[in-house]
Coordinates of C-alpha atoms and ligand atoms in Angstrom, one line a residue:
M1 CA 20.2 15.5 -12.8
Q2 CA 19.3 11.9 -11.7
A3 CA 20.3 12.7 -7.7
N4 CA 18.6 15.6 -8.1
M5 CA 15.3 14.4 -9.3
I6 CA 15.6 11.5 -6.5
R7 CA 16.0 14.1 -3.7
K8 CA 13.5 15.7 -4.9
V9 CA 11.2 12.6 -4.8
A10 CA 12.3 12.2 -1.2
E11 CA 11.6 15.1 -0.1
S12 CA 8.0 14.8 -1.0
D13 CA 7.5 11.2 -0.1
P14 CA 4.4 11.7 3.0
D15 CA 6.2 8.9 5.2
Q16 CA 8.6 11.2 6.2
L17 CA 5.7 14.2 7.2
I18 CA 4.2 11.5 10.0
T19 CA 3.2 13.0 13.1
K20 CA 3.6 10.9 16.0
T21 CA 0.5 9.5 16.7
P22 CA 0.0 7.6 20.0
V23 CA 0.0 3.9 19.8
F24 CA -3.5 3.8 21.7
V25 CA -5.8 5.7 19.0
L26 CA -3.8 3.7 16.6
F27 CA -4.5 0.3 18.1
Q28 CA -8.2 1.7 18.6
R29 CA -8.8 2.4 14.9
L30 CA -7.2 -1.7 14.3
F31 CA -9.5 -2.7 16.4
T32 CA -12.5 -1.5 14.5
Y33 CA -11.2 -4.0 12.2
I34 CA -10.6 -6.8 14.4
W35 CA -13.9 -6.6 15.7
Q36 CA -15.4 -7.2 12.0
H37 CA -14.7 -10.9 13.0
K38 CA -16.2 -10.4 15.9
L39 CA -17.5 -14.3 16.2
P40 CA -13.9 -15.9 16.4
L41 CA -12.5 -13.1 18.4
I42 CA -14.7 -14.0 21.4
A43 CA -14.0 -17.6 20.6
G44 CA -10.7 -16.8 21.4
L45 CA -10.8 -14.1 24.2
S46 CA -13.2 -17.0 26.6
T47 CA -10.4 -19.7 25.8
I48 CA -7.8 -16.9 26.9
V49 CA -10.0 -16.8 30.4
G50 CA -10.4 -20.2 30.7
L51 CA -6.7 -20.7 30.5
S52 CA -5.6 -18.0 33.3
F53 CA -7.8 -19.8 35.1
L54 CA -6.0 -23.3 34.6
Q55 CA -2.7 -21.7 35.1
V56 CA -3.9 -20.7 38.9
L57 CA -4.7 -23.9 39.4
I58 CA -1.6 -25.5 39.5
P59 CA 0.0 -23.5 42.2
Q60 CA -2.6 -24.1 44.5
I61 CA -2.5 -27.8 44.0
T62 CA 1.9 -27.6 44.8
R63 CA 0.2 -25.7 47.9
Y64 CA -2.1 -28.0 49.3
T65 CA 0.5 -30.8 48.5
I66 CA 2.9 -29.5 50.6
D67 CA 0.7 -28.1 53.7
V68 CA -1.5 -30.6 54.0
L69 CA -0.8 -34.1 52.0
I70 CA 2.9 -33.9 53.4
P71 CA 2.5 -33.2 56.6
Q72 CA -0.7 -34.9 57.1
Q73 CA 0.7 -37.7 55.6
K74 CA -2.1 -38.4 53.0
F75 CA -1.5 -41.3 51.0
H76 CA -4.8 -42.7 49.5
Q77 CA -4.9 -38.4 48.4
L78 CA -1.6 -38.7 46.1
P79 CA -2.7 -40.3 42.8
W80 CA -5.5 -37.7 42.9
V81 CA -2.9 -35.0 42.9
G82 CA -1.4 -37.1 40.0
V83 CA -4.2 -37.3 38.0
A84 CA -5.5 -33.4 38.4
I85 CA -2.4 -32.5 37.5
I86 CA -2.5 -34.2 34.2
G87 CA -5.9 -33.6 33.4
I88 CA -5.0 -30.2 33.8
A89 CA -2.1 -30.3 32.0
L90 CA -4.6 -32.0 28.5
L91 CA -7.9 -29.7 29.3
L92 CA -5.0 -26.6 28.8
G93 CA -3.5 -28.4 25.9
T94 CA -6.8 -28.7 24.3
L95 CA -7.7 -24.5 25.0
N96 CA -4.0 -23.7 23.5
Y97 CA -5.1 -25.5 20.4
A98 CA -8.2 -23.4 20.3
R99 CA -6.8 -20.5 21.4
S100 CA -4.1 -20.7 18.7
Y101 CA -6.8 -21.1 15.9
T102 CA -9.3 -18.6 16.7
M103 CA -7.1 -16.4 17.3
A104 CA -5.0 -17.0 14.0
L105 CA -8.3 -17.2 12.4
V106 CA -8.8 -13.5 13.6
G107 CA -5.4 -12.3 12.4
Q108 CA -5.8 -13.7 9.3
K109 CA -8.9 -12.6 8.7
T110 CA -7.7 -9.2 9.5
I111 CA -5.3 -8.8 7.0
Y112 CA -7.2 -9.8 4.3
T113 CA -9.9 -7.0 5.5
I114 CA -6.6 -4.1 5.9
R115 CA -4.9 -5.7 2.7
H116 CA -8.2 -5.7 0.5
V117 CA -9.5 -2.6 1.9
L118 CA -6.1 -1.0 1.5
Y119 CA -5.5 -2.0 -2.1
E120 CA -9.1 -1.0 -3.4
H121 CA -8.1 2.8 -2.2
L122 CA -4.8 2.9 -3.9
Q123 CA -7.0 1.9 -6.9
K124 CA -9.0 4.7 -6.0
L125 CA -6.4 7.6 -5.3
S126 CA -5.2 10.1 -8.8
L127 CA -2.7 9.6 -10.8
S128 CA -0.7 12.4 -8.8
Y129 CA -0.9 10.9 -5.8
Y130 CA 1.2 8.2 -7.9
E131 CA 3.6 10.8 -9.2
N132 CA 4.8 12.2 -5.8
N133 CA 5.0 8.6 -3.8
R134 CA 7.3 6.0 -5.3
T135 CA 5.8 2.5 -6.2
G136 CA 8.3 0.2 -3.8
A137 CA 7.4 2.0 -0.7
L138 CA 3.8 2.1 -2.0
M139 CA 4.0 -1.8 -2.4
A140 CA 6.1 -1.9 0.9
R141 CA 3.1 -1.0 2.3
V142 CA 0.8 -3.7 1.6
T143 CA 3.4 -6.8 1.8
Q144 CA 5.6 -5.7 4.8
D145 CA 3.7 -3.2 7.0
V146 CA 0.1 -5.0 6.7
D147 CA 2.7 -8.7 7.5
S148 CA 3.9 -6.7 10.8
L149 CA 0.1 -6.4 11.6
Q150 CA -0.6 -10.0 11.4
N151 CA 2.1 -10.9 13.8
L152 CA 1.0 -8.4 16.7
I153 CA -3.0 -9.6 16.3
I154 CA -2.1 -13.5 15.5
S155 CA 0.4 -14.7 18.6
D156 CA 1.3 -11.2 20.4
V157 CA -2.1 -9.7 21.0
A158 CA -3.3 -12.7 22.0
E159 CA -1.2 -13.6 24.9
I160 CA -1.0 -10.6 26.2
V161 CA -4.7 -10.5 26.6
A162 CA -4.0 -14.2 28.5
D163 CA -1.1 -12.4 30.2
T164 CA -2.6 -9.8 31.6
F165 CA -6.4 -11.5 32.6
A166 CA -4.4 -13.9 34.3
F167 CA -1.9 -11.2 36.5
F168 CA -5.3 -10.0 37.7
A169 CA -6.4 -13.2 38.7
V170 CA -3.2 -14.1 40.5
V171 CA -2.9 -10.4 42.2
S172 CA -6.2 -10.8 43.6
Y173 CA -5.6 -14.1 45.4
L174 CA -1.5 -12.9 46.6
L175 CA -3.2 -10.0 47.8
Y176 CA -6.0 -12.1 49.4
A177 CA -3.2 -14.6 51.0
D178 CA -0.3 -12.1 52.0
W179 CA -1.2 -8.8 51.2
Q180 CA 2.5 -7.4 52.4
L181 CA 3.9 -9.7 50.6
T182 CA 2.3 -8.8 47.2
C183 CA 2.8 -5.1 47.6
M184 CA 6.7 -5.5 48.0
V185 CA 6.8 -7.8 44.8
L186 CA 4.0 -5.2 42.7
A187 CA 7.0 -2.2 44.0
T188 CA 8.9 -2.7 40.7
L189 CA 5.9 -2.5 38.6
P190 CA 6.1 0.9 38.0
L191 CA 10.0 1.4 37.4
M192 CA 9.7 -1.6 34.9
V193 CA 6.3 0.2 33.4
Y194 CA 8.0 3.4 32.8
L195 CA 11.1 1.5 31.5
T196 CA 8.4 0.2 29.0
Q197 CA 7.8 3.2 28.2
L198 CA 11.4 4.7 27.6
F199 CA 12.1 2.0 25.7
G200 CA 8.8 2.2 24.0
T201 CA 9.8 5.9 22.3
R202 CA 13.0 5.5 21.2
M203 CA 12.0 1.8 19.7
R204 CA 9.5 3.0 17.5
G205 CA 11.9 5.6 16.0
A206 CA 14.4 2.9 15.2
Y207 CA 11.2 0.8 13.9
R208 CA 10.6 3.7 11.4
D209 CA 13.9 3.7 10.5
V210 CA 14.1 0.1 9.2
Q211 CA 10.6 0.3 7.6
R212 CA 11.7 3.8 6.1
Q213 CA 15.4 1.7 4.8
G214 CA 13.3 -1.8 4.0
A215 CA 10.8 0.6 2.1
E216 CA 14.4 2.4 -0.1
I217 CA 15.2 -1.2 -0.8
N218 CA 12.0 -1.7 -2.2
N219 CA 11.8 1.7 -3.8
H220 CA 15.6 0.4 -5.5
L221 CA 14.5 -2.5 -6.9
Q222 CA 11.3 -2.2 -8.2
E223 CA 13.3 1.3 -10.0
T224 CA 15.8 -0.5 -10.9
L225 CA 14.7 -3.6 -12.2
S226 CA 12.0 -2.8 -14.3
N227 CA 14.4 -0.2 -16.0
I228 CA 17.6 -2.6 -16.2
K229 CA 17.4 -1.5 -20.2
V230 CA 18.5 1.7 -19.8
I231 CA 21.0 1.0 -16.6
K232 CA 22.4 -1.5 -19.1
A233 CA 22.6 0.9 -22.2
C234 CA 24.2 3.3 -19.6
A235 CA 27.0 0.4 -18.6
N236 CA 25.3 2.1 -14.7
E237 CA 25.8 -2.0 -13.2
G238 CA 28.4 -0.6 -10.9
Y239 CA 27.2 2.0 -9.8
E240 CA 24.0 0.9 -9.1
V241 CA 25.0 -2.0 -6.9
D242 CA 27.0 0.9 -5.3
R243 CA 23.7 2.3 -4.8
F244 CA 22.5 -1.1 -3.7
S245 CA 24.6 -1.5 -1.2
E246 CA 24.3 1.7 0.4
R247 CA 20.6 1.2 0.3
N248 CA 21.5 -1.9 2.6
R249 CA 24.1 -0.8 4.6
E250 CA 21.9 1.7 5.5
N251 CA 19.1 -1.3 6.5
M252 CA 21.1 -3.2 7.8
A253 CA 22.5 -0.6 10.2
A254 CA 18.8 0.4 10.9
N255 CA 18.3 -3.2 12.1
L256 CA 21.4 -3.3 14.5
R257 CA 19.8 -0.1 16.2
V258 CA 16.5 -1.8 16.9
V259 CA 18.8 -4.9 18.2
Q260 CA 21.2 -2.9 20.2
L261 CA 18.1 -0.9 21.9
W262 CA 16.5 -4.5 22.5
S263 CA 19.7 -5.8 24.2
V264 CA 20.0 -3.7 26.2
F265 CA 15.9 -3.7 27.5
S266 CA 15.7 -7.4 28.0
P267 CA 18.5 -7.9 30.7
V268 CA 17.3 -4.6 32.2
I269 CA 13.5 -6.3 32.3
D270 CA 15.3 -9.9 33.9
L271 CA 16.8 -7.6 36.3
M272 CA 13.3 -6.7 37.2
N273 CA 11.5 -10.1 37.5
H274 CA 14.8 -11.5 40.0
L275 CA 14.5 -8.6 41.8
G276 CA 10.8 -9.2 42.6
L277 CA 11.9 -12.9 43.4
A278 CA 14.6 -12.2 45.8
I279 CA 11.8 -9.6 47.6
V280 CA 10.1 -13.0 47.9
M281 CA 12.6 -15.7 48.8
V282 CA 13.9 -13.2 51.4
Y283 CA 10.7 -11.5 52.8
G284 CA 8.9 -14.7 52.7
S285 CA 10.9 -17.2 54.0
W286 CA 11.3 -14.7 56.8
E287 CA 7.4 -14.8 56.9
V288 CA 7.7 -18.7 57.2
I289 CA 9.8 -18.2 60.0
K290 CA 8.0 -16.3 61.4
H291 CA 5.3 -18.5 61.0
R292 CA 3.0 -15.9 59.2
L293 CA 3.3 -17.9 55.6
S294 CA 3.6 -22.0 55.2
I295 CA 6.1 -23.4 53.6
G296 CA 3.6 -24.3 50.9
E297 CA 1.7 -21.0 50.3
L298 CA 5.4 -19.6 49.5
A299 CA 5.9 -22.5 47.2
A300 CA 2.5 -21.0 45.5
F301 CA 4.1 -17.5 45.4
V302 CA 7.1 -18.1 43.7
A303 CA 5.3 -20.4 41.4
Y304 CA 2.7 -17.1 41.4
L305 CA 5.7 -14.5 40.7
N306 CA 6.2 -16.3 37.7
I307 CA 2.7 -16.1 35.8
I308 CA 2.7 -12.2 36.7
N309 CA 5.8 -11.5 35.6
Q310 CA 5.2 -13.4 32.4
P311 CA 3.0 -10.2 31.1
A312 CA 6.6 -8.0 31.8
K313 CA 8.9 -9.9 30.3
K314 CA 6.4 -10.7 27.1
F315 CA 5.4 -7.0 26.6
S316 CA 9.9 -6.2 26.6
R317 CA 9.3 -8.7 23.7
L318 CA 5.7 -7.4 22.4
L319 CA 7.2 -4.5 22.5
N320 CA 9.3 -5.1 19.7
V321 CA 6.5 -6.2 17.9
I322 CA 4.0 -3.1 19.0
Q323 CA 6.4 -0.5 18.0
K324 CA 6.9 -2.2 14.4
A325 CA 3.1 -2.7 14.1
A326 CA 2.3 1.2 15.3
T327 CA 4.3 2.2 12.7
A328 CA 3.2 -0.5 10.5
C329 CA -0.2 1.1 11.1
E330 CA 0.3 4.9 10.8
R331 CA 1.7 4.2 7.3
I332 CA -1.4 2.3 6.1
F333 CA -3.6 4.6 7.9
A334 CA -2.2 7.6 6.4
T335 CA -2.8 6.0 3.3
L336 CA -6.1 5.2 3.9
D337 CA -6.9 8.5 5.0
T338 CA -5.4 10.7 1.8
E339 CA -8.1 11.3 -0.4
P340 CA -8.3 11.2 -4.0
E341 CA -7.6 14.1 -5.5
V342 CA -10.1 13.2 -8.5
M343 CA -13.5 12.8 -6.6
E344 CA -16.2 11.7 -7.5
K345 CA -20.0 13.6 -5.9
P346 CA -21.3 11.3 -3.9
E347 CA -24.5 12.6 -5.9
A348 CA -22.6 12.3 -9.4
I349 CA -24.7 10.8 -11.8
A350 CA -24.0 8.5 -15.0
L351 CA -23.2 10.4 -18.1
P352 CA -25.8 8.8 -20.6
N353 CA -24.4 7.6 -23.9
I354 CA -23.0 10.7 -25.3
T355 CA -22.4 12.3 -28.8
G356 CA -19.1 13.8 -27.7
N357 CA -19.6 17.6 -27.9
F358 CA -16.4 18.5 -25.7
C359 CA -15.7 21.8 -23.9
F360 CA -13.0 23.2 -22.3
E361 CA -14.3 26.5 -20.7
N362 CA -11.4 29.1 -19.2
I363 CA -9.8 26.1 -18.2
T364 CA -7.0 27.1 -16.0
F365 CA -4.3 24.3 -14.8
G366 CA -0.8 22.9 -13.7
Y367 CA 0.5 20.4 -12.1
D368 CA 1.3 21.9 -9.0
S369 CA -1.1 25.1 -8.4
N370 CA 1.8 27.6 -8.7
E371 CA 2.6 27.1 -12.3
P372 CA 0.1 26.5 -14.6
V373 CA 0.5 25.0 -17.4
L374 CA -2.2 26.1 -19.1
K375 CA -3.7 29.6 -19.1
D376 CA -7.6 30.5 -19.5
F377 CA -7.6 27.6 -22.0
S378 CA -11.1 27.5 -24.3
L379 CA -11.6 25.2 -26.9
E380 CA -14.3 23.2 -28.4
I381 CA -14.8 19.6 -30.2
P382 CA -18.1 19.5 -32.1
A383 CA -19.1 16.3 -31.8
G384 CA -18.0 13.7 -34.0
T385 CA -15.1 16.0 -35.6
T386 CA -11.2 15.3 -35.1
L387 CA -8.8 18.0 -33.9
A388 CA -5.5 17.3 -33.7
L389 CA -3.1 19.8 -31.4
V390 CA 0.1 20.5 -32.5
G391 CA 3.0 22.6 -30.8
S392 CA 6.4 21.9 -29.1
S393 CA 7.2 20.0 -27.1
G394 CA 6.3 20.7 -23.3
A395 CA 3.5 22.7 -24.5
G396 CA 0.8 21.5 -22.9
K397 CA -0.6 18.8 -25.4
S398 CA -0.2 15.7 -23.1
T399 CA -2.3 18.0 -20.0
I400 CA -4.7 18.7 -22.4
A401 CA -5.6 15.0 -23.0
N402 CA -5.1 14.0 -19.0
L403 CA -7.7 17.1 -18.0
A404 CA -10.2 15.4 -21.0
A405 CA -9.6 11.5 -19.5
R406 CA -10.0 13.5 -15.8
F407 CA -7.3 12.1 -14.4
Y408 CA -6.7 15.8 -12.7
D409 CA -9.2 18.3 -13.1
P410 CA -8.4 22.1 -13.5
Q411 CA -7.6 24.5 -10.6
T412 CA -10.1 27.3 -12.3
G413 CA -12.5 26.4 -15.2
R414 CA -14.7 23.2 -16.4
I415 CA -14.8 20.8 -19.1
T416 CA -17.9 19.5 -20.2
V417 CA -19.5 16.8 -22.3
D418 CA -22.5 16.6 -24.1
G419 CA -23.5 19.8 -21.5
Y420 CA -22.3 17.9 -18.2
D421 CA -19.6 19.1 -16.2
L422 CA -17.2 16.0 -15.8
R423 CA -16.9 16.4 -12.2
D424 CA -20.9 16.1 -12.1
V425 CA -20.3 12.0 -13.4
T426 CA -19.1 8.8 -12.4
L427 CA -15.8 8.6 -13.3
K428 CA -16.6 4.9 -14.5
S429 CA -19.4 5.9 -17.5
L430 CA -16.9 8.7 -17.9
R431 CA -13.9 7.0 -19.0
S432 CA -15.9 3.6 -20.2
Q433 CA -16.9 6.2 -23.1
L434 CA -13.9 7.3 -24.0
G435 CA -10.8 5.8 -25.8
I436 CA -7.0 6.7 -24.7
V437 CA -4.3 6.0 -26.9
S438 CA -1.4 7.3 -24.8
Q439 CA 1.9 9.2 -25.7
E440 CA 3.7 6.1 -24.2
T441 CA 2.1 2.2 -24.9
L442 CA 1.0 1.3 -22.2
L443 CA 0.8 -2.8 -22.3
L444 CA 0.7 -5.2 -19.3
H445 CA 2.2 -8.4 -18.8
G446 CA -0.3 -11.2 -20.0
T447 CA -1.4 -12.4 -23.5
I448 CA -2.4 -10.3 -26.6
R449 CA -5.9 -11.3 -26.4
E450 CA -6.0 -10.0 -22.9
N451 CA -4.3 -6.8 -23.8
I452 CA -7.3 -6.0 -26.4
A453 CA -9.7 -7.2 -23.9
Y454 CA -8.6 -5.5 -21.1
G455 CA -10.3 -2.2 -23.1
K456 CA -13.6 -3.4 -22.5
P457 CA -14.5 -6.9 -19.7
G458 CA -16.6 -9.6 -21.4
V459 CA -15.8 -9.5 -24.7
T460 CA -15.8 -11.6 -27.4
E461 CA -13.4 -13.0 -29.5
A462 CA -15.0 -12.1 -33.2
E463 CA -14.5 -8.5 -31.5
I464 CA -11.0 -9.1 -30.0
V465 CA -10.5 -10.7 -33.6
A466 CA -12.2 -7.4 -35.5
A467 CA -10.1 -4.9 -33.8
A468 CA -7.2 -6.0 -34.1
Q469 CA -7.8 -6.1 -38.0
A470 CA -8.9 -2.8 -38.2
A471 CA -5.8 -1.9 -36.0
H472 CA -3.8 -3.4 -38.7
A473 CA -2.3 -5.6 -35.9
H474 CA -4.1 -9.3 -36.9
E475 CA -1.3 -9.9 -39.4
F476 CA 1.3 -9.7 -37.0
I477 CA 0.1 -11.5 -34.0
L478 CA -1.2 -14.4 -36.0
E479 CA 2.8 -14.4 -37.4
F480 CA 3.5 -15.5 -33.7
P481 CA 3.4 -19.4 -33.2
Q482 CA 1.1 -19.1 -30.5
G483 CA -1.3 -16.3 -32.0
Y484 CA -3.3 -14.4 -29.9
D485 CA -2.1 -16.0 -26.5
T486 CA 1.5 -14.7 -27.3
M487 CA 2.3 -13.9 -24.3
I488 CA 3.8 -10.0 -24.8
G489 CA 5.9 -9.6 -21.6
E490 CA 5.8 -6.8 -18.9
R491 CA 5.1 -3.8 -20.1
G492 CA 5.2 -5.1 -23.8
V493 CA 9.0 -5.6 -24.1
K494 CA 8.7 -8.8 -26.2
L495 CA 7.1 -6.8 -28.8
S496 CA 8.5 -3.7 -31.5
G497 CA 7.5 -0.4 -30.8
G498 CA 5.1 -0.1 -33.8
Q499 CA 3.0 -3.4 -32.5
R500 CA 2.8 -1.8 -28.9
Q501 CA 1.1 1.0 -30.8
R502 CA -1.6 -1.1 -33.3
L503 CA -2.1 -3.5 -30.2
A504 CA -2.6 -0.1 -28.2
I505 CA -4.9 1.0 -30.8
A506 CA -6.8 -2.0 -31.0
R507 CA -7.2 -2.5 -27.1
A508 CA -8.9 1.7 -27.9
L509 CA -10.9 0.1 -30.9
V510 CA -12.6 -3.2 -29.1
K511 CA -14.2 -0.4 -26.0
N512 CA -15.7 1.4 -29.9
P513 CA -15.6 4.6 -27.6
Q514 CA -17.6 7.6 -28.9
F515 CA -14.2 9.8 -27.7
L516 CA -10.8 9.1 -28.7
I517 CA -8.5 10.8 -27.3
L518 CA -5.2 9.8 -29.5
D519 CA -1.7 11.1 -28.2
E520 CA 0.6 9.8 -31.0
A521 CA 3.9 9.0 -29.7
T522 CA 7.0 10.3 -31.6
S523 CA 8.7 7.3 -31.8
S524 CA 10.2 7.1 -35.8
L525 CA 8.7 3.9 -37.8
D526 CA 9.7 2.8 -40.8
T527 CA 7.5 3.8 -44.0
E528 CA 5.6 0.8 -43.6
S529 CA 4.4 0.3 -40.3
E530 CA 4.0 4.1 -40.5
A531 CA 1.6 3.4 -43.1
L532 CA 0.3 0.6 -41.2
I533 CA -0.5 2.9 -38.2
Q534 CA -2.3 5.5 -40.3
D535 CA -4.5 3.8 -42.0
A536 CA -5.7 2.4 -38.2
L537 CA -5.9 5.8 -37.2
K538 CA -8.3 5.4 -39.9
Q539 CA -9.9 3.2 -38.4
L540 CA -9.8 4.7 -34.9
L541 CA -11.4 7.9 -35.9
H542 CA -13.9 7.5 -38.5
G543 CA -17.4 8.5 -37.3
R544 CA -15.7 9.9 -33.9
T545 CA -15.4 12.8 -32.2
S546 CA -11.3 12.5 -31.3
L547 CA -8.5 14.7 -29.8
V548 CA -5.1 14.4 -31.3
I549 CA -2.2 14.9 -30.8
A550 CA -0.5 14.6 -33.8
H551 CA 2.9 14.7 -34.9
R552 CA 2.0 12.6 -38.4
L553 CA 1.0 15.1 -41.1
S554 CA -1.6 12.8 -42.8
T555 CA -3.2 12.6 -39.4
I556 CA -3.0 16.6 -39.2
Q557 CA -3.7 17.2 -42.5
T558 CA -7.6 15.4 -42.6
A559 CA -8.1 16.8 -39.4
D560 CA -11.3 19.1 -39.1
K561 CA -9.6 21.4 -36.9
I562 CA -6.0 22.1 -36.5
V563 CA -5.1 24.2 -32.7
V564 CA -1.5 25.1 -32.5
L565 CA -0.8 25.5 -28.6
E566 CA 2.4 27.3 -27.9
K567 CA 2.9 27.1 -23.7
G568 CA 0.0 26.7 -23.2
A569 CA -2.3 29.2 -24.4
I570 CA -3.7 28.6 -28.0
A571 CA -1.7 30.2 -31.0
E572 CA -3.6 29.5 -34.3
I573 CA -6.4 27.6 -35.0
G574 CA -7.9 26.7 -38.0
N575 CA -8.0 24.0 -41.0
H576 CA -4.7 22.7 -42.8
T577 CA -5.1 26.0 -45.6
E578 CA -6.4 28.0 -43.7
L579 CA -3.3 27.7 -41.6
L580 CA -0.6 27.3 -44.9
T581 CA -1.8 30.6 -45.7
N582 CA -1.5 32.5 -42.7
Q583 CA 2.2 32.2 -42.8
G584 CA 2.5 31.9 -38.5
R585 CA 3.3 29.6 -36.6
Y586 CA 2.0 25.9 -37.6
A587 CA 3.3 26.9 -41.4
Y588 CA 6.8 27.2 -39.7
L589 CA 6.0 24.0 -37.9
Q590 CA 4.7 22.1 -41.3
A591 CA 7.8 23.2 -42.5
L592 CA 10.0 21.5 -39.9
M593 CA 8.4 18.6 -39.9
F594 CA 8.1 18.4 -44.0
K595 CA 12.0 18.0 -44.1
S596 CA 12.1 15.8 -41.2
S597 CA 9.9 13.8 -43.1
E598 CA 11.8 13.9 -45.9
L599 CA 15.0 12.8 -44.3
P600 CA 16.1 8.9 -45.4
T601 CA 15.1 6.9 -41.8
Ligands
LIG1 N1 2.9 14.4 -14.4 C1 3.3 16.0 -14.1 N2 3.7 16.9 -13.1 C2 4.5 17.7 -13.2 N3 4.1 18.5 -13.6 C3 3.9 17.8 -15.0 C4 3.0 16.9 -15.4 N4 3.8 16.1 -16.6 C5 3.8 16.8 -17.3 N5 4.4 18.5 -16.7 C6 4.5 19.7 -17.3 O1 4.1 20.0 -17.5 C7 4.3 20.3 -19.1 C8 3.3 20.2 -20.1 O2 3.5 18.8 -20.0 P1 2.8 18.1 -21.4 O3 3.1 16.5 -21.0 O4 1.5 18.3 -21.5 O5 3.6 18.6 -23.1 P2 3.4 18.0 -24.3 O6 2.9 19.2 -25.2 O7 2.1 16.8 -24.3 O8 4.5 17.8 -24.7 P3 5.2 16.8 -25.8 O9 4.7 17.3 -27.1 O10 6.8 16.5 -25.5 O11 4.1 15.5 -25.3 C9 5.1 20.8 -18.7 O12 5.9 21.4 -18.8 C10 5.7 19.2 -18.3 O13 7.4 19.5 -17.4
LIG2 MG1 3.0 14.9 -24.4

């Protein structure tokens, strides 16, 4: 079953659905982020232009020395040759420093922006997105993928710009000096471009695999390390090591495929370069012998050949980075282009302070729209009352709670609070007035104080303590040596189940919400903590509108209204006594619950 689930998740992995967007289009979009830092960018590019210009100068000095100084024995000019070269070298060094720094600045700032935008967008995406994507893969996107952009922007884009610029400067000079020889040298260029493209497409495919395998490793790590208890309980350590080593091996294989491609490509490009050199030496020397070219010019030609071959040579290395960055861009932009399913309307208004009259009107909803969980469901929770939802597992109780908090939107029908459609108000204003204690207690790594305060930013110490007292958490908190500063571990693993529940209740209480959604956990507690939680709940429900998904007899009995839900539809509705006299589904469930509550724990 586990394997099935994993397969299903992998199938819905949007990474595999990515269409092949042209690199150009991807980078054009990336450039909009780079352009946000135009000042250092322009400064960096100017130093690059300066650098290219200086690079062109040195071979000219060589040519002058060979063709003029040596034959004409101009001894007095020799020291100036040394000074000029050293001067240019110093200038090159300074400009290189400026270039590295400004380009790194552009790169780092761009990466910062992209990472920020990406994380901000991830926070906006709906729960359904997280259900269909694995955490490890999403983490890889924000870390690994953004990092590969960093390489591209910081070192390589600057280099390619510099080299391209130098290329055009040099080629213009060469065409002027000897256009025939230049054309011969350039003849290798189309072949180079063709080869680059050929390898480029394959490389991109290979990089996509590398990234996918990297994300798989991340997924595996995230899932297994955070669920280590399940693995140990099932004694599946060996199984997980095997699964991991399989992923690890696939990752290695994917990387080796890239290396393989790259290892073929690099020597091919080198061969092209030497072909250029052969042409220059053979044809150039012939020209020199025929006195159509001077020795100095030939020497300059050889030096320039190196410069024009630089872009091609580096481009082959760059191809690596470019393809890697292109696949990263693809993923990042695909994430950024995903619209949250639960969207706030642009004209959404802030929900005024509610009294808490909740209405479900003819709701049809399914997590998958083809399989409705709720069918034409209608229900009203009058302000200030407690409504208990009971029903068998999978009936759709938590689903109703999810809809009330607008974690999902219904496919048809509407949900209103005090007459406002949930879709017409801002999510923030809605959720700030809701208190949610969910079925699985969700806590964050941090101190007890931080966890309670998480419900309401800016809450005072007195409010935290008051909430903890009302939730009957204060007593156990003070028993810890560090009290409210006790670290509770990831997801609160250092606390007992009952303690976690009471903290979650305190977190909901501190918000003092008008509408409360309480999805009681079914975990059985000992009688004492059961009584404590019961009392905490009573505090929580007092004077508010509440939707309680109840498993505890006492909570159900004191509710103003009880709804029995079966397969997404209301089977019975009424209060405790009414439903008992009905002798229907409720009476049956009650009898069952009563029986189990009498069992010794
Ligand atoms: N995130 C989800 N994605 C897809 N299907 C879901 C999701 N959550 C719940 N379901 C399905 O919706 C149906 C109703 O689930 P729901 O969680 O509302 O049940 P419940 O009444 O709260 O059950 P329980 O008493 O066990 O908590 C179930 O068939 C379940 O498989
Ligand atoms: Mg549930």
